[in-house]
Each structure stands twice: as structure tokens, then as C-alpha cells.
């Protein structure tokens, strides 16, 4: 195995459990193929960790084990999957929830791979050419460790440079839609339809909070609504009426479908295909306002007129939301922008209320649920930030 010497600081960091490797960690810049397994050593040539190299949006590789005698082979991966499954035993036993994250990259000991569970199907997401070099062994390990499953799908979260791969890679193909349940609510998902499946599993607890606490008898506005999952949760929680707004044409049939599968006539709900910034103007003109507003934009978005980024524009977006929230109304402010810390996010919230001359109260906050397991040494993995606020 290739040995690579680490600089002093990186040595300390990795010995204490930090999982990410970056080029600057190495005494000599690595020039090896993507996916190469390496033995990391200190300046005394002593073992520090096993790892693999892979260029991806975060860093240049991941640590696999800090145990010197741990061979990196099929058994190693089987062990990770057994542990991952044991960690989700409560979710697995819960018949009311059949979709969740089964394996969360570095949080479960293997950066560069996530696996989501959808009603007996598993969806692998590969984050680099490097990890994909190990696809065969990892899949074999998975099949051995998790023998009860209907089928396996895969997605690529890196630039495959035009190369195409099958999305369905093992077992049965899933029905379309594949109906999953989450806290008893049904969601229509599609496992072979691009990167997104119809539901963002990391928002499970927020959907539940909206249904349980912020919906009954309320008017709800769901901005950047995608397939309307938050709207469905609100309607199931007894909302008077939901309004879902998304720019994408596909959001209309997708949202109608999410209501229908729960026995709600979509005609009783408002589903609007429109840029949310245009919708805010429309709402102001029509003097519309809402009791609960959900705002969960993409980290970056380019529309015909402008580019939006959470880091730069969230505060202003929130100002528009505050302006059409009823007194005592609730705002569910969410972002998955990894480059925005909780402190910065809270700062943007405060600024928006100050600019609107409006008072508010912090009600509760959410971060990733426990199935999106984190490595405690790598808080950067905690990308989801949600604050629920009451406008005074
Ligand atoms: N909040 C959703 C997920 C949002 S995904 C949920 O939890 O289910 C981001 C969505 O924002 C996409 O559906 C995209 O079409 C939409 N979008 C991006 N820019 C937009 C804009 N300017 N106006 C309305 N929708 C937009």
C-alpha cells in the first residue's frame, strides 16, 4: 500500500478523529489515481490512519480507520453497514416511517457515500470518482450485511463527465411511484428520476413539527415547495388551506400527487407555479397574508431574472416573508447551505426583523435528525439549520 507522510498539524487532527483529508495535509502533494487506498504516516514513519484519496467538493480524501491492524477489505465495509443498521434499529422497527437515511458518509465511517432507505429499496449516492472505484466491493459488502432488501439504486453526486451508468443496479425495480410513509403520512417517490426522489429525508422532524404544532386551523404558505411535502404535512395537521409556490413546472403535478396519495383532493389546495419573488409582489397587491410560512430555498438558484444565494440573500428573502406573515404567525426558516453557520443564519434572521421593524420570538430549532449521523469531530457535516419563529 502507498504510504503518504502527513504534516504535523494534520497528524494531530487525524489521530483525534477528524475524517477529511486535504491536499495541504501531505508533506508531498499526492499524485496517485482517484480512489487509491493509502497508509497515512507521521514524520517518524509511524502509522496514523488508513484512508483513500478522492477529489470531491469537500476536500481530497477521507480517513477509513485509525486502527493499524484494520485491513480495508469487504469485511471492513460489512462491519460499517452492520453498525449503521444497528444505529437505525428504532427507525427500522417503526412501521409509521419507511424512509430514512441508512448510511451517512463520514458520520458512519465512510466519507463519500450515503445510502437512503425507501420502503425496502436502497439508494446509494456516490460523491466522487474515487469512492466509485470501490463500488463493487462496497456493494458486495452491503448485500452480505443487509440481506433483506428488494432492490438497489445509485446516484452520482459528482460530474461523471458524460459517462452514464445504470441507476437501478440490483434486485427488483421499484414501482413508480414508490409510496413511502413518514410518521404515517404517505409520500410518492421516484427512485429513478434524476438526483431528487420527491422528498428530502432530512426534514422529517420539521414536517412532523409543522403537522403537530403549526397547522391546525391555520393558513399555510409553503415557498420553494418542490413536491409540496411541507404542505401535505400541514394539510394532514388540519390546516385551513395550503398554498404551495415553486418555479418548476413539474412541481404542479408532483404536488397534486402528494395530496392525492393521502386522500386529499388537490383542488382544495392552492398550487402555484411562479417565482416566489413574483409571488411576494402578487401577495402584497392582493393583500394576502398567512398564519404559517415555510421558507426553505435551495442554497443557490438561478432564475431568468437573478441569481439567489442563501449566504447573500436569505435576510432579504425573509423580509418579504415577514411582510406577509400575520401577527402571532409562525415562520419556519430553513436552509441547507453548508457555507452558512448557525450563528450567521441567526444573524440573518435578526437583521430581517430589524429591517422590517418587527419583533419576534425564537420558538424552536432543528438540525439534522439522528439518522443523518454526524462525526463529532466533523461538525461541518451538520448542514441543516431550521429556526421556527413567532412574529409578534
Ligand atoms: N422545501 C422543499 C425543497 C425545496 S428544493 C422540501 O423540503 O420539500 C428547492 C425548490 O426551489 C425546487 O423545487 C426549485 O424548483 C425551487 N426554486 C428555486 N428557485 C425558485 C424561485 N425563485 N421561486 C420558486 N421556486 C424556486
Tab-separated table of C-alpha atoms and ligand atoms in Angstrom:
chain	number	residue	atom	x	y	z
A	1	UNK	CA	0.000	0.000	0.000
A	2	UNK	CA	1.107	3.518	-0.819
A	3	UNK	CA	2.458	5.354	2.260
A	4	UNK	CA	1.946	9.079	2.496
A	5	UNK	CA	3.521	11.324	5.090
A	6	UNK	CA	1.346	13.873	6.874
A	7	UNK	CA	2.381	17.261	8.160
A	8	UNK	CA	2.412	17.696	11.903
A	9	UNK	CA	-0.882	19.532	12.330
A	10	UNK	CA	-2.750	17.130	10.080
A	11	UNK	CA	-1.270	14.205	12.028
A	12	UNK	CA	-2.744	15.501	15.282
A	13	UNK	CA	-6.077	16.277	13.721
A	14	UNK	CA	-6.426	12.842	12.160
A	15	UNK	CA	-5.262	10.999	15.270
A	16	UNK	CA	-8.052	12.733	17.179
A	17	UNK	CA	-10.680	11.539	14.720
A	18	UNK	CA	-11.034	14.211	12.057
A	19	UNK	CA	-12.110	12.330	8.919
A	20	UNK	CA	-11.386	14.647	5.988
A	21	UNK	CA	-8.095	14.776	4.050
A	22	UNK	CA	-6.997	17.823	2.078
A	23	UNK	CA	-4.003	18.292	-0.223
A	24	UNK	CA	-2.297	20.593	2.260
A	25	UNK	CA	-2.139	17.763	4.831
A	26	UNK	CA	0.589	15.961	2.927
A	27	UNK	CA	4.337	16.605	3.020
A	28	UNK	CA	4.428	15.878	-0.709
A	29	UNK	CA	1.403	16.562	-2.845
A	30	UNK	CA	-0.152	13.184	-3.678
A	31	UNK	CA	-0.029	12.180	-7.326
A	32	UNK	CA	-1.978	8.952	-7.298
A	33	UNK	CA	-5.130	7.757	-9.038
A	34	UNK	CA	-8.548	8.659	-7.659
A	35	UNK	CA	-9.650	6.076	-5.135
A	36	UNK	CA	-6.172	4.887	-4.164
A	37	UNK	CA	-6.025	3.409	-0.675
A	38	UNK	CA	-3.188	4.974	1.306
A	39	UNK	CA	-1.485	4.431	4.609
A	40	UNK	CA	-1.002	7.768	6.321
A	41	UNK	CA	2.171	8.072	8.388
A	42	UNK	CA	3.711	10.734	10.616
A	43	UNK	CA	7.142	12.322	10.289
A	44	UNK	CA	8.615	9.369	12.225
A	45	UNK	CA	7.106	6.980	9.657
A	46	UNK	CA	4.656	5.753	12.307
A	47	UNK	CA	1.144	4.688	11.294
A	48	UNK	CA	-1.586	7.320	11.636
A	49	UNK	CA	-4.534	6.041	9.607
A	50	UNK	CA	-5.820	4.215	6.562
A	51	UNK	CA	-7.561	6.391	4.026
A	52	UNK	CA	-8.437	6.867	0.404
A	53	UNK	CA	-7.840	9.742	-1.937
A	54	UNK	CA	-10.624	11.295	-3.954
A	55	UNK	CA	-11.227	14.758	-5.274
A	56	UNK	CA	-14.698	15.992	-4.387
A	57	UNK	CA	-16.399	19.208	-3.426
A	58	UNK	CA	-15.261	18.756	0.171
A	59	UNK	CA	-11.544	18.009	0.309
A	60	UNK	CA	-9.324	15.407	-1.326
A	61	UNK	CA	-9.984	12.169	0.511
A	62	UNK	CA	-11.288	10.514	3.661
A	63	UNK	CA	-9.856	8.581	6.577
A	64	UNK	CA	-11.137	4.989	6.739
A	65	UNK	CA	-9.667	3.765	10.018
A	66	UNK	CA	-7.175	4.820	12.660
A	67	UNK	CA	-6.623	1.191	13.700
A	68	UNK	CA	-3.258	-0.024	12.329
A	69	UNK	CA	-4.349	-3.653	12.032
A	70	UNK	CA	-7.649	-2.931	10.294
A	71	UNK	CA	-7.457	-4.276	6.742
A	72	UNK	CA	-9.592	-2.300	4.303
A	73	UNK	CA	-11.484	-5.107	2.612
A	74	UNK	CA	-15.032	-6.353	2.125
A	75	UNK	CA	-15.297	-7.331	5.803
A	76	UNK	CA	-14.395	-3.781	6.811
A	77	UNK	CA	-17.320	-2.389	4.800
A	78	UNK	CA	-19.650	-5.118	6.084
A	79	UNK	CA	-18.797	-4.024	9.609
A	80	UNK	CA	-19.704	-0.417	8.789
A	81	UNK	CA	-23.073	-1.483	7.377
A	82	UNK	CA	-23.873	-3.714	10.342
A	83	UNK	CA	-23.141	-0.843	12.656
A	84	UNK	CA	-25.207	1.576	10.556
A	85	UNK	CA	-28.171	-0.787	10.643
A	86	UNK	CA	-27.889	-1.258	14.415
A	87	UNK	CA	-27.865	2.518	14.827
A	88	UNK	CA	-31.192	2.833	12.994
A	89	UNK	CA	-32.935	-0.037	14.803
A	90	UNK	CA	-35.648	2.252	16.198
A	91	UNK	CA	-36.499	3.662	12.766
A	92	UNK	CA	-36.400	0.216	11.208
A	93	UNK	CA	-38.899	-1.061	13.794
A	94	UNK	CA	-41.249	1.891	13.238
A	95	UNK	CA	-43.926	0.933	10.693
A	96	UNK	CA	-45.085	4.546	10.511
A	97	UNK	CA	-41.814	5.621	8.882
A	98	UNK	CA	-40.379	3.711	5.936
A	99	UNK	CA	-37.924	6.270	4.545
A	100	UNK	CA	-34.762	7.471	6.234
A	101	UNK	CA	-31.015	7.723	5.856
A	102	UNK	CA	-29.397	4.345	6.336
A	103	UNK	CA	-25.753	5.382	5.998
A	104	UNK	CA	-24.434	8.922	6.285
A	105	UNK	CA	-20.921	9.140	4.839
A	106	UNK	CA	-18.230	10.151	7.315
A	107	UNK	CA	-20.757	10.029	10.167
A	108	UNK	CA	-20.961	6.283	9.633
A	109	UNK	CA	-17.262	5.850	8.920
A	110	UNK	CA	-17.038	6.164	5.138
A	111	UNK	CA	-16.948	9.636	3.671
A	112	UNK	CA	-18.124	9.908	0.077
A	113	UNK	CA	-21.078	7.521	0.244
A	114	UNK	CA	-24.611	7.931	1.539
A	115	UNK	CA	-27.373	5.315	1.423
A	116	UNK	CA	-31.053	6.129	1.823
A	117	UNK	CA	-33.766	3.629	2.649
A	118	UNK	CA	-37.094	3.831	0.826
A	119	UNK	CA	-39.564	1.073	1.763
A	120	UNK	CA	-37.222	-1.885	1.212
A	121	UNK	CA	-35.231	-0.224	-1.580
A	122	UNK	CA	-31.833	1.353	-1.015
A	123	UNK	CA	-30.411	4.344	-2.883
A	124	UNK	CA	-26.642	4.757	-2.937
A	125	UNK	CA	-25.149	8.201	-3.670
A	126	UNK	CA	-21.518	8.308	-4.737
A	127	UNK	CA	-19.749	11.610	-4.155
A	128	UNK	CA	-16.504	11.074	-6.106
A	129	UNK	CA	-14.784	9.074	-8.832
A	130	UNK	CA	-12.539	7.789	-6.057
A	131	UNK	CA	-15.218	6.153	-3.933
A	132	UNK	CA	-16.876	4.749	-7.050
A	133	UNK	CA	-13.661	2.786	-7.769
A	134	UNK	CA	-14.677	0.685	-4.786
A	135	UNK	CA	-18.301	0.294	-5.848
A	136	UNK	CA	-18.118	-3.450	-6.485
A	137	UNK	CA	-16.633	-4.404	-3.134
A	138	UNK	CA	-18.879	-1.983	-1.244
A	139	UNK	CA	-21.992	-3.392	-2.942
A	140	UNK	CA	-20.967	-6.954	-2.195
A	141	UNK	CA	-20.380	-5.998	1.425
A	142	UNK	CA	-23.774	-4.300	1.580
A	143	UNK	CA	-25.623	-7.282	0.115
A	144	UNK	CA	-23.984	-9.534	2.667
A	145	UNK	CA	-24.627	-7.230	5.619
A	146	UNK	CA	-28.204	-6.322	4.621
A	147	UNK	CA	-29.693	-9.457	3.095
A	148	UNK	CA	-33.327	-8.337	3.270
A	149	UNK	CA	-33.955	-5.745	0.592
A	150	UNK	CA	-35.929	-5.560	-2.620
A	151	UNK	CA	-33.617	-3.577	-4.857
A	152	UNK	CA	-30.721	-1.124	-5.051
A	153	UNK	CA	-30.412	2.148	-6.980
A	154	UNK	CA	-27.482	4.547	-7.332
A	155	UNK	CA	-26.960	8.254	-7.974
A	156	UNK	CA	-23.855	10.269	-8.775
A	157	UNK	CA	-23.194	13.482	-6.901
A	158	UNK	CA	-20.099	14.366	-8.887
A	159	UNK	CA	-19.502	15.291	-12.513
A	160	UNK	CA	-19.395	11.985	-14.396
A	161	UNK	CA	-18.156	13.912	-17.472
A	162	UNK	CA	-20.776	12.455	-19.757
A	163	UNK	CA	-20.300	8.851	-18.632
A	164	UNK	CA	-23.648	7.219	-17.968
A	165	UNK	CA	-24.365	4.430	-15.536
A	166	UNK	CA	-27.438	2.391	-14.764
A	167	UNK	CA	-29.475	3.823	-11.967
A	168	UNK	CA	-31.079	0.521	-10.955
A	169	UNK	CA	-28.255	-1.868	-10.101
A	170	UNK	CA	-29.659	-4.781	-8.159
A	171	UNK	CA	-32.812	-6.750	-7.415
A	172	UNK	CA	-36.349	-5.664	-8.212
A	173	UNK	CA	-37.177	-2.309	-9.758
A	174	UNK	CA	-39.309	-0.074	-7.571
A	175	UNK	CA	-42.888	0.801	-8.524
A	176	UNK	CA	-43.413	4.332	-9.860
A	177	UNK	CA	-44.352	5.989	-7.702
A	178	UNK	CA	-42.936	4.118	-4.750
A	179	UNK	CA	-45.106	5.089	-1.775
A	180	UNK	CA	-43.203	5.573	1.469
A	181	UNK	CA	-44.678	6.639	4.792
A	182	UNK	CA	-43.233	9.091	7.261
A	183	UNK	CA	-44.930	9.428	10.624
A	184	UNK	CA	-47.951	7.918	8.952
A	185	UNK	CA	-48.111	10.384	6.049
A	186	UNK	CA	-47.646	8.938	2.558
A	187	UNK	CA	-45.227	10.359	0.041
A	188	UNK	CA	-44.878	9.403	-3.618
A	189	UNK	CA	-41.215	8.903	-4.504
A	190	UNK	CA	-39.363	8.067	-7.707
A	191	UNK	CA	-36.022	6.361	-7.341
A	192	UNK	CA	-35.006	6.630	-10.995
A	193	UNK	CA	-35.711	10.266	-11.824
A	194	UNK	CA	-32.519	12.323	-11.554
A	195	UNK	CA	-30.906	13.268	-8.258
A	196	UNK	CA	-34.062	14.055	-6.311
A	197	UNK	CA	-36.657	11.470	-5.298
A	198	UNK	CA	-39.646	13.639	-4.362
A	199	UNK	CA	-38.858	14.013	-0.669
A	200	UNK	CA	-35.952	15.419	1.335
A	201	UNK	CA	-35.492	12.927	4.130
A	202	UNK	CA	-33.532	15.325	6.350
A	203	UNK	CA	-36.685	17.417	7.038
A	204	UNK	CA	-38.662	14.601	8.693
A	205	UNK	CA	-38.760	16.209	12.139
A	206	UNK	CA	-39.651	19.605	10.720
A	207	UNK	CA	-42.563	18.163	8.730
A	208	UNK	CA	-43.746	16.487	11.915
A	209	UNK	CA	-43.437	19.724	13.913
A	210	UNK	CA	-45.443	21.586	11.261
A	211	UNK	CA	-48.175	18.987	11.302
A	212	UNK	CA	-48.344	18.744	15.094
A	213	UNK	CA	-47.902	22.344	16.198
A	214	UNK	CA	-48.283	24.933	13.473
A	215	UNK	CA	-51.137	23.832	11.198
A	216	UNK	CA	-54.482	23.234	12.816
A	217	UNK	CA	-56.907	25.939	11.716
A	218	UNK	CA	-54.116	27.907	10.025
A	219	UNK	CA	-53.466	29.236	6.558
A	220	UNK	CA	-50.107	27.983	5.322
A	221	UNK	CA	-47.769	29.327	2.656
A	222	UNK	CA	-45.036	26.944	1.514
A	223	UNK	CA	-42.421	28.730	-0.589
A	224	UNK	CA	-39.870	26.798	-2.697
A	225	UNK	CA	-42.338	23.982	-2.231
A	226	UNK	CA	-40.862	21.355	-4.653
A	227	UNK	CA	-43.338	18.417	-4.348
A	228	UNK	CA	-45.234	20.146	-1.539
A	229	UNK	CA	-44.151	17.800	1.259
A	230	UNK	CA	-44.460	20.552	3.902
A	231	UNK	CA	-47.896	21.482	2.538
A	232	UNK	CA	-49.088	17.894	2.768
A	233	UNK	CA	-47.851	17.656	6.364
A	234	UNK	CA	-49.720	20.901	7.139
A	235	UNK	CA	-52.919	19.719	5.466
A	236	UNK	CA	-52.716	16.438	7.392
A	237	UNK	CA	-52.288	18.510	10.533
A	238	UNK	CA	-55.587	20.277	9.921
A	239	UNK	CA	-54.552	23.411	8.039
A	240	UNK	CA	-57.433	25.563	6.779
A	241	UNK	CA	-55.725	25.926	3.434
A	242	UNK	CA	-52.248	25.452	1.998
A	243	UNK	CA	-50.586	27.436	-0.774
A	244	UNK	CA	-47.507	25.932	-2.416
A	245	UNK	CA	-45.282	28.086	-4.620
A	246	UNK	CA	-42.473	26.783	-6.803
A	247	UNK	CA	-40.920	27.915	-10.049
A	248	UNK	CA	-40.637	24.478	-11.634
A	249	UNK	CA	-43.477	23.305	-13.881
A	250	UNK	CA	-43.121	19.764	-12.561
A	251	UNK	CA	-43.987	20.967	-9.070
A	252	UNK	CA	-47.686	21.215	-10.005
A	253	UNK	CA	-48.360	17.549	-10.905
A	254	UNK	CA	-45.906	16.368	-8.238
A	255	UNK	CA	-47.660	18.341	-5.514
A	256	UNK	CA	-51.110	17.264	-6.705
A	257	UNK	CA	-49.910	13.684	-6.488
A	258	UNK	CA	-48.618	14.091	-2.902
A	259	UNK	CA	-52.039	15.348	-1.805
A	260	UNK	CA	-53.883	12.638	-3.738
A	261	UNK	CA	-51.943	9.753	-2.248
A	262	UNK	CA	-53.082	10.978	1.167
A	263	UNK	CA	-56.709	11.160	0.131
A	264	UNK	CA	-56.763	14.978	-0.058
A	265	UNK	CA	-58.363	16.449	-3.168
A	266	UNK	CA	-55.632	18.680	-4.666
A	267	UNK	CA	-58.340	21.002	-5.980
A	268	UNK	CA	-58.957	22.087	-2.368
A	269	UNK	CA	-55.376	23.410	-2.097
A	270	UNK	CA	-53.555	26.206	-3.933
A	271	UNK	CA	-50.570	25.101	-6.012
A	272	UNK	CA	-48.889	27.903	-7.899
A	273	UNK	CA	-46.062	27.663	-10.425
A	274	UNK	CA	-44.328	31.013	-10.020
A	275	UNK	CA	-41.069	32.612	-8.937
A	276	UNK	CA	-41.501	33.217	-5.197
A	277	UNK	CA	-40.213	36.770	-5.568
A	278	UNK	CA	-43.025	37.467	-8.038
A	279	UNK	CA	-45.442	35.755	-5.679
A	280	UNK	CA	-44.471	38.155	-2.869
A	281	UNK	CA	-45.386	41.091	-5.112
A	282	UNK	CA	-48.647	39.400	-6.083
A	283	UNK	CA	-49.460	38.703	-2.419
A	284	UNK	CA	-48.780	42.328	-1.480
A	285	UNK	CA	-51.016	43.559	-4.302
A	286	UNK	CA	-53.825	41.225	-3.255
A	287	UNK	CA	-53.196	41.927	0.447
A	288	UNK	CA	-52.714	38.249	1.178
A	289	UNK	CA	-51.183	37.156	4.454
A	290	UNK	CA	-50.659	33.812	6.202
A	291	UNK	CA	-50.546	32.257	9.653
A	292	UNK	CA	-47.605	29.935	8.962
A	293	UNK	CA	-44.985	30.402	6.239
A	294	UNK	CA	-42.314	27.864	5.350
A	295	UNK	CA	-39.193	29.126	3.646
A	296	UNK	CA	-36.666	26.504	2.599
A	297	UNK	CA	-34.850	27.702	-0.513
A	298	UNK	CA	-32.045	25.937	-2.392
A	299	UNK	CA	-28.548	27.141	-1.399
A	300	UNK	CA	-28.130	28.590	-4.874
A	301	UNK	CA	-30.654	29.184	-7.595
A	302	UNK	CA	-30.531	30.889	-10.914
A	303	UNK	CA	-33.786	32.093	-12.402
A	304	UNK	CA	-34.317	34.169	-15.553
A	305	UNK	CA	-34.043	37.414	-13.681
A	306	UNK	CA	-31.454	36.859	-10.995
A	307	UNK	CA	-29.269	34.528	-9.014
A	308	UNK	CA	-30.167	33.799	-5.431
A	309	UNK	CA	-27.780	32.535	-2.791
A	310	UNK	CA	-28.642	31.849	0.829
A	311	UNK	CA	-25.348	33.305	2.060
A	312	UNK	CA	-26.062	36.650	0.365
A	313	UNK	CA	-29.850	36.919	0.036
A	314	UNK	CA	-31.576	34.998	2.833
A	315	UNK	CA	-32.157	38.027	5.006
A	316	UNK	CA	-33.910	39.861	2.215
A	317	UNK	CA	-35.970	36.818	1.365
A	318	UNK	CA	-37.069	36.633	4.981
A	319	UNK	CA	-38.074	40.298	4.926
A	320	UNK	CA	-40.530	39.523	2.143
A	321	UNK	CA	-41.859	36.631	4.220
A	322	UNK	CA	-42.215	38.723	7.386
A	323	UNK	CA	-44.214	41.316	5.449
A	324	UNK	CA	-46.955	38.785	4.644
A	325	UNK	CA	-46.987	36.892	7.957
A	326	UNK	CA	-49.981	37.585	10.213
A	327	UNK	CA	-49.374	38.977	13.713
A	328	UNK	CA	-48.616	35.994	16.000
A	329	UNK	CA	-47.928	33.996	12.856
A	330	UNK	CA	-45.134	31.478	12.566
A	331	UNK	CA	-42.199	31.403	10.157
A	332	UNK	CA	-40.335	28.174	9.545
A	333	UNK	CA	-36.960	29.432	8.343
A	334	UNK	CA	-34.758	26.708	6.927
A	335	UNK	CA	-31.537	26.399	4.992
A	336	UNK	CA	-29.279	23.568	3.910
A	337	UNK	CA	-26.441	25.885	2.887
A	338	UNK	CA	-23.252	24.271	4.207
A	339	UNK	CA	-21.379	27.577	3.942
A	340	UNK	CA	-23.739	29.337	6.378
A	341	UNK	CA	-23.092	28.647	10.071
A	342	UNK	CA	-25.876	28.631	12.659
A	343	UNK	CA	-24.514	31.938	14.029
A	344	UNK	CA	-24.592	33.537	10.607
A	345	UNK	CA	-28.075	32.156	9.974
A	346	UNK	CA	-29.352	33.586	13.257
A	347	UNK	CA	-27.744	36.899	12.374
A	348	UNK	CA	-29.596	36.983	9.064
A	349	UNK	CA	-32.890	36.262	10.841
A	350	UNK	CA	-32.360	39.100	13.327
A	351	UNK	CA	-31.396	41.500	10.583
A	352	UNK	CA	-34.544	40.739	8.589
A	353	UNK	CA	-36.812	41.511	11.559
A	354	UNK	CA	-34.900	44.687	12.406
A	355	UNK	CA	-35.222	45.889	8.816
A	356	UNK	CA	-38.935	45.147	8.873
A	357	UNK	CA	-39.353	46.936	12.195
A	358	UNK	CA	-40.884	43.795	13.517
A	359	UNK	CA	-40.482	41.909	16.796
A	360	UNK	CA	-40.238	38.155	17.070
A	361	UNK	CA	-39.673	35.259	19.393
A	362	UNK	CA	-37.428	32.234	18.807
A	363	UNK	CA	-39.688	29.173	19.239
A	364	UNK	CA	-37.554	26.131	18.451
A	365	UNK	CA	-34.772	24.963	16.190
A	366	UNK	CA	-33.961	21.798	14.316
A	367	UNK	CA	-30.819	20.347	12.830
A	368	UNK	CA	-30.216	17.009	11.117
A	369	UNK	CA	-32.162	14.076	12.586
A	370	UNK	CA	-30.128	11.268	14.155
A	371	UNK	CA	-30.237	9.006	11.095
A	372	UNK	CA	-28.130	11.685	9.373
A	373	UNK	CA	-25.394	10.610	11.732
A	374	UNK	CA	-22.549	13.048	12.265
A	375	UNK	CA	-18.899	12.513	13.071
A	376	UNK	CA	-18.464	14.582	16.262
A	377	UNK	CA	-15.034	15.677	15.031
A	378	UNK	CA	-16.571	16.994	11.813
A	379	UNK	CA	-19.296	19.482	12.709
A	380	UNK	CA	-19.116	20.782	9.120
A	381	UNK	CA	-21.295	17.786	8.233
A	382	UNK	CA	-24.222	19.412	10.045
A	383	UNK	CA	-25.561	21.465	7.134
A	384	UNK	CA	-29.263	21.752	8.038
A	385	UNK	CA	-30.417	24.732	10.087
A	386	UNK	CA	-34.051	25.403	10.880
A	387	UNK	CA	-35.491	28.077	13.178
A	388	UNK	CA	-39.179	28.347	13.924
A	389	UNK	CA	-40.096	31.900	14.860
A	390	UNK	CA	-43.185	33.721	16.051
A	391	UNK	CA	-43.789	37.171	14.658
A	392	UNK	CA	-45.141	39.475	17.340
B	1	LIG	N1	-38.626	22.911	0.641
B	1	LIG	C1	-38.698	21.732	-0.216
B	1	LIG	C2	-37.441	21.524	-1.017
B	1	LIG	C3	-37.032	22.681	-1.854
B	1	LIG	S1	-35.987	22.212	-3.177
B	1	LIG	C4	-38.977	20.489	0.605
B	1	LIG	O1	-38.498	20.371	1.723
B	1	LIG	O2	-39.624	19.580	0.073
B	1	LIG	C5	-35.823	23.748	-3.942
B	1	LIG	C6	-37.016	24.121	-4.812
B	1	LIG	O3	-36.917	25.525	-5.036
B	1	LIG	C7	-37.023	23.463	-6.187
B	1	LIG	O4	-38.234	22.765	-6.353
B	1	LIG	C8	-36.924	24.648	-7.160
B	1	LIG	O5	-37.727	24.490	-8.309
B	1	LIG	C9	-37.438	25.784	-6.323
B	1	LIG	N2	-36.995	27.149	-6.692
B	1	LIG	C10	-35.742	27.595	-6.933
B	1	LIG	N3	-35.743	28.922	-7.147
B	1	LIG	C11	-37.028	29.331	-7.032
B	1	LIG	C12	-37.689	30.587	-7.132
B	1	LIG	N4	-37.014	31.707	-7.397
B	1	LIG	N5	-39.016	30.636	-6.934
B	1	LIG	C13	-39.726	29.498	-6.667
B	1	LIG	N6	-39.150	28.289	-6.548
B	1	LIG	C14	-37.827	28.194	-6.739
